[in-house]
XYZ file of C-alpha atoms in Angstrom:
279
model
C 145.997 116.825 133.281
C 147.449 120.326 135.250
C 151.121 118.394 134.749
C 150.279 118.141 131.231
C 148.887 122.050 131.010
C 151.853 122.893 132.734
C 154.041 121.055 130.308
C 153.435 122.736 127.340
C 152.330 126.245 128.916
C 155.909 126.888 130.717
C 158.805 126.048 128.101
C 156.050 128.120 125.554
C 156.003 131.547 128.067
C 160.406 131.063 128.873
C 160.570 131.216 125.018
C 158.977 134.844 125.142
C 160.791 135.910 127.442
C 163.589 135.157 125.692
C 162.431 136.813 122.423
C 161.253 140.289 124.191
C 164.366 140.003 125.831
C 166.371 140.190 122.340
C 164.221 143.079 120.903
C 164.757 144.936 123.752
C 167.364 147.934 122.685
C 171.147 146.697 124.647
C 170.630 150.208 127.187
C 168.216 149.210 128.195
C 168.827 145.526 129.765
C 168.222 144.002 133.042
C 169.833 141.489 135.222
C 166.836 139.644 134.123
C 166.941 140.587 130.475
C 170.726 140.028 130.521
C 169.687 136.117 131.593
C 167.151 135.456 128.822
C 169.802 136.831 126.680
C 172.608 134.216 127.634
C 170.007 131.200 127.716
C 170.292 130.800 123.725
C 173.965 130.544 124.066
C 174.156 128.275 126.885
C 170.901 126.477 124.485
C 173.745 126.354 121.171
C 176.904 124.513 123.596
C 179.455 125.751 120.826
C 182.591 127.194 121.952
C 181.221 131.383 121.251
C 177.814 130.431 122.590
C 179.529 129.882 125.787
C 181.461 132.577 126.351
C 179.229 134.767 124.919
C 177.341 133.911 127.276
C 179.203 133.293 130.313
C 180.095 137.328 129.299
C 175.964 138.206 130.231
C 175.744 136.363 132.899
C 178.978 138.248 134.206
C 177.036 141.236 133.447
C 173.578 139.950 134.769
C 175.551 139.243 138.234
C 176.549 142.762 138.266
C 173.821 143.988 138.291
C 171.826 142.132 140.307
C 174.855 139.869 142.481
C 171.654 138.281 144.448
C 170.591 136.284 141.777
C 171.687 132.359 142.125
C 170.354 131.136 138.823
C 171.770 133.354 137.195
C 175.660 132.334 138.847
C 174.678 128.864 138.653
C 174.084 129.845 135.457
C 177.788 130.921 134.535
C 178.631 127.580 136.439
C 177.247 125.587 134.265
C 178.324 127.392 131.713
C 182.400 126.873 132.769
C 181.430 123.302 133.396
C 180.583 123.167 129.977
C 183.828 124.032 128.460
C 186.046 121.994 130.707
C 183.824 119.206 129.535
C 183.492 119.694 125.377
C 187.946 120.923 125.782
C 187.232 124.723 124.898
C 188.597 125.429 128.230
C 192.291 127.485 126.901
C 192.856 127.048 130.460
C 190.976 123.933 132.865
C 192.079 124.894 135.907
C 190.288 128.402 135.769
C 187.374 127.139 134.499
C 186.853 124.511 137.055
C 187.547 126.448 139.909
C 184.704 129.161 137.869
C 182.422 126.727 137.732
C 182.519 125.290 141.797
C 182.861 129.431 142.848
C 179.504 129.539 141.309
C 177.571 127.261 141.942
C 178.390 126.974 145.666
C 177.732 131.246 145.287
C 174.307 130.476 143.729
C 173.279 127.671 146.880
C 174.526 130.023 149.518
C 172.149 132.985 147.808
C 169.172 130.559 147.053
C 169.405 127.001 147.781
C 165.736 126.667 147.948
C 164.858 127.073 143.966
C 164.812 123.797 142.338
C 166.540 125.404 139.027
C 169.102 127.198 140.906
C 169.761 123.278 142.695
C 169.331 121.804 139.511
C 172.396 123.543 138.010
C 174.220 123.724 141.292
C 173.769 119.311 140.849
C 174.621 119.053 137.512
C 178.312 121.087 137.888
C 178.851 119.677 141.219
C 178.112 116.583 139.711
C 180.633 117.080 136.590
C 183.559 118.472 138.234
C 183.424 117.386 141.843
C 181.640 113.556 142.335
C 180.808 114.072 145.451
C 177.414 112.196 144.556
C 175.412 111.922 148.394
C 175.448 115.575 147.988
C 174.609 116.048 144.572
C 171.334 112.858 144.377
C 170.510 114.920 147.990
C 170.288 118.423 145.108
C 168.946 117.191 142.695
C 166.160 115.051 144.657
C 165.342 118.265 146.306
C 164.890 120.291 142.685
C 162.558 117.484 142.029
C 160.549 117.230 144.854
C 160.151 121.570 144.759
C 159.029 121.505 141.432
C 158.092 118.063 140.002
C 157.310 119.576 136.547
C 160.317 121.523 136.004
C 162.322 119.947 132.665
C 166.197 121.217 134.547
C 164.983 119.332 137.640
C 164.767 116.169 135.716
C 167.373 116.587 133.305
C 169.731 117.125 136.271
C 168.539 113.866 137.920
C 169.052 111.622 135.075
C 172.797 113.544 135.079
C 173.606 113.182 138.203
C 172.530 109.934 138.999
C 173.839 108.433 135.824
C 177.383 110.166 136.448
C 177.047 108.028 140.401
C 176.862 104.680 138.250
C 172.868 104.532 139.167
C 172.513 104.113 135.171
C 167.580 102.693 135.574
C 167.781 105.810 137.640
C 168.742 107.726 135.137
C 167.128 106.693 132.189
C 163.725 107.089 133.961
C 164.617 110.702 134.981
C 165.757 111.550 131.090
C 162.062 110.040 129.814
C 159.956 112.469 132.909
C 162.554 115.861 131.297
C 161.036 114.525 128.682
C 157.824 114.768 128.777
C 157.886 117.789 130.649
C 159.262 119.451 128.072
C 158.446 117.645 124.769
C 160.033 120.210 122.134
C 162.885 121.408 124.431
C 166.125 123.263 123.121
C 168.189 120.699 125.635
C 167.094 118.152 124.379
C 169.929 116.414 122.404
C 171.835 116.854 125.676
C 168.943 114.861 127.835
C 168.235 112.159 124.761
C 172.945 112.200 124.998
C 172.005 111.987 128.772
C 169.586 107.929 128.189
C 171.764 107.175 125.308
C 174.852 106.840 127.185
C 172.611 105.190 130.779
C 171.407 102.987 128.328
C 174.425 101.847 127.160
C 175.643 100.992 131.081
C 172.510 99.131 131.152
C 173.860 96.952 128.118
C 170.281 98.574 125.955
C 172.533 99.048 123.404
C 169.569 99.127 121.152
C 167.627 101.544 123.067
C 170.863 103.813 123.791
C 171.235 104.088 119.257
C 167.664 104.415 119.213
C 168.106 107.433 121.984
C 170.730 108.430 120.433
C 169.658 108.663 116.825
C 166.960 111.438 118.891
C 169.655 113.186 119.982
C 171.666 114.732 116.444
C 167.621 115.239 114.746
C 168.525 117.568 117.564
C 172.029 118.578 117.033
C 173.309 117.106 114.921
C 176.747 119.345 115.284
C 176.918 118.215 118.898
C 180.094 115.737 119.296
C 179.196 113.566 121.683
C 175.791 112.570 120.619
C 178.433 110.837 117.624
C 180.705 109.147 120.471
C 177.636 107.574 122.270
C 176.746 105.877 119.148
C 180.462 104.856 118.262
C 180.205 103.279 121.328
C 176.774 100.892 121.219
C 176.890 100.123 117.613
C 180.931 99.195 118.101
C 178.895 96.881 121.217
C 176.351 95.877 119.018
C 178.819 94.231 116.822
C 177.842 96.879 113.609
C 181.282 98.183 112.984
C 180.687 99.913 109.760
C 178.209 102.404 111.564
C 180.546 101.881 114.531
C 183.755 103.968 112.382
C 181.218 105.664 110.186
C 180.674 107.693 113.201
C 184.126 107.941 115.321
C 184.855 108.688 111.762
C 182.433 112.046 112.095
C 183.534 112.918 115.969
C 186.519 113.298 114.269
C 185.533 115.200 112.214
C 184.241 117.889 114.288
C 186.846 117.257 116.767
C 189.894 115.938 115.338
C 192.087 116.744 118.510
C 189.217 113.657 120.519
C 191.290 110.915 122.187
C 189.625 108.657 124.574
C 192.030 109.204 127.344
C 191.765 113.374 126.907
C 187.691 112.822 127.510
C 188.132 111.051 130.786
C 190.142 113.430 132.081
C 187.610 115.791 131.506
C 185.875 114.145 134.439
C 183.061 111.880 135.794
C 183.866 108.620 133.920
C 184.816 107.101 136.533
C 181.274 104.844 135.967
C 181.296 104.761 132.145
C 182.627 100.944 132.131
C 180.968 99.937 128.763
C 180.839 103.370 127.093
C 184.379 103.123 127.105
C 184.978 99.893 125.255
C 182.128 100.307 123.609
C 184.939 103.658 122.612
C 187.824 101.438 122.059
C 185.907 99.265 120.048
C 185.079 101.688 117.600
C 188.797 102.485 116.876
C 188.590 105.227 118.463
C 192.097 106.663 119.139
C 193.773 106.357 123.197
């Protein structure tokens, strides 16, 4: 009962705080207000929104250089720039992601939200599975009711090549915050983990849930293309692949792999090739 109550109340309180910050006049903003304004930009996951989230997060850090979680947020934004192909200079964004998540940990390595953000950033950018699993496990131990912690743990375990544990973490994240604005990312991770477990039907179910949350997020079409192709549903695989290329005309499998964290995505990548996506 306690978990259910906390899971219902915490996201609502946070969204209310964001709405209040958005109504404040710019000259009256504090570091926390800037952080709250950065969060909905981060949720959007577009190129322009990531740039704005980074700008707001850095302004918050200027006002409060000891604000660990906002440093972690900025690191995640730089990470998304690399993974999504938004980065003009990928090496710069990689270095900034690493610098900022390490800064966040040096400021507050006992905060579960900071640990979660650092763990997922490190998993995509560095790939030290042992260290990242330790951080993710510590985050959920410190706050078992945190969507962020369970979501991050799912991605960390998925990238580490432990898809069963990843699925369980993603499912727990959904229970913690069933209306969270980042659920498309959770369902995306769940779908990719199901592919590696050869549960292609379940991957499609998760992928379609992600699509209902955010129909313009290109990686969702990628995971659906792979799952459909593995099941021999070629027309649907081609349709998903075509939609992916419509949204991201420059997409190639090799470029995506080069962005990182795909060493344990063998079946996922095999499905992309079956779907006819360009090498």
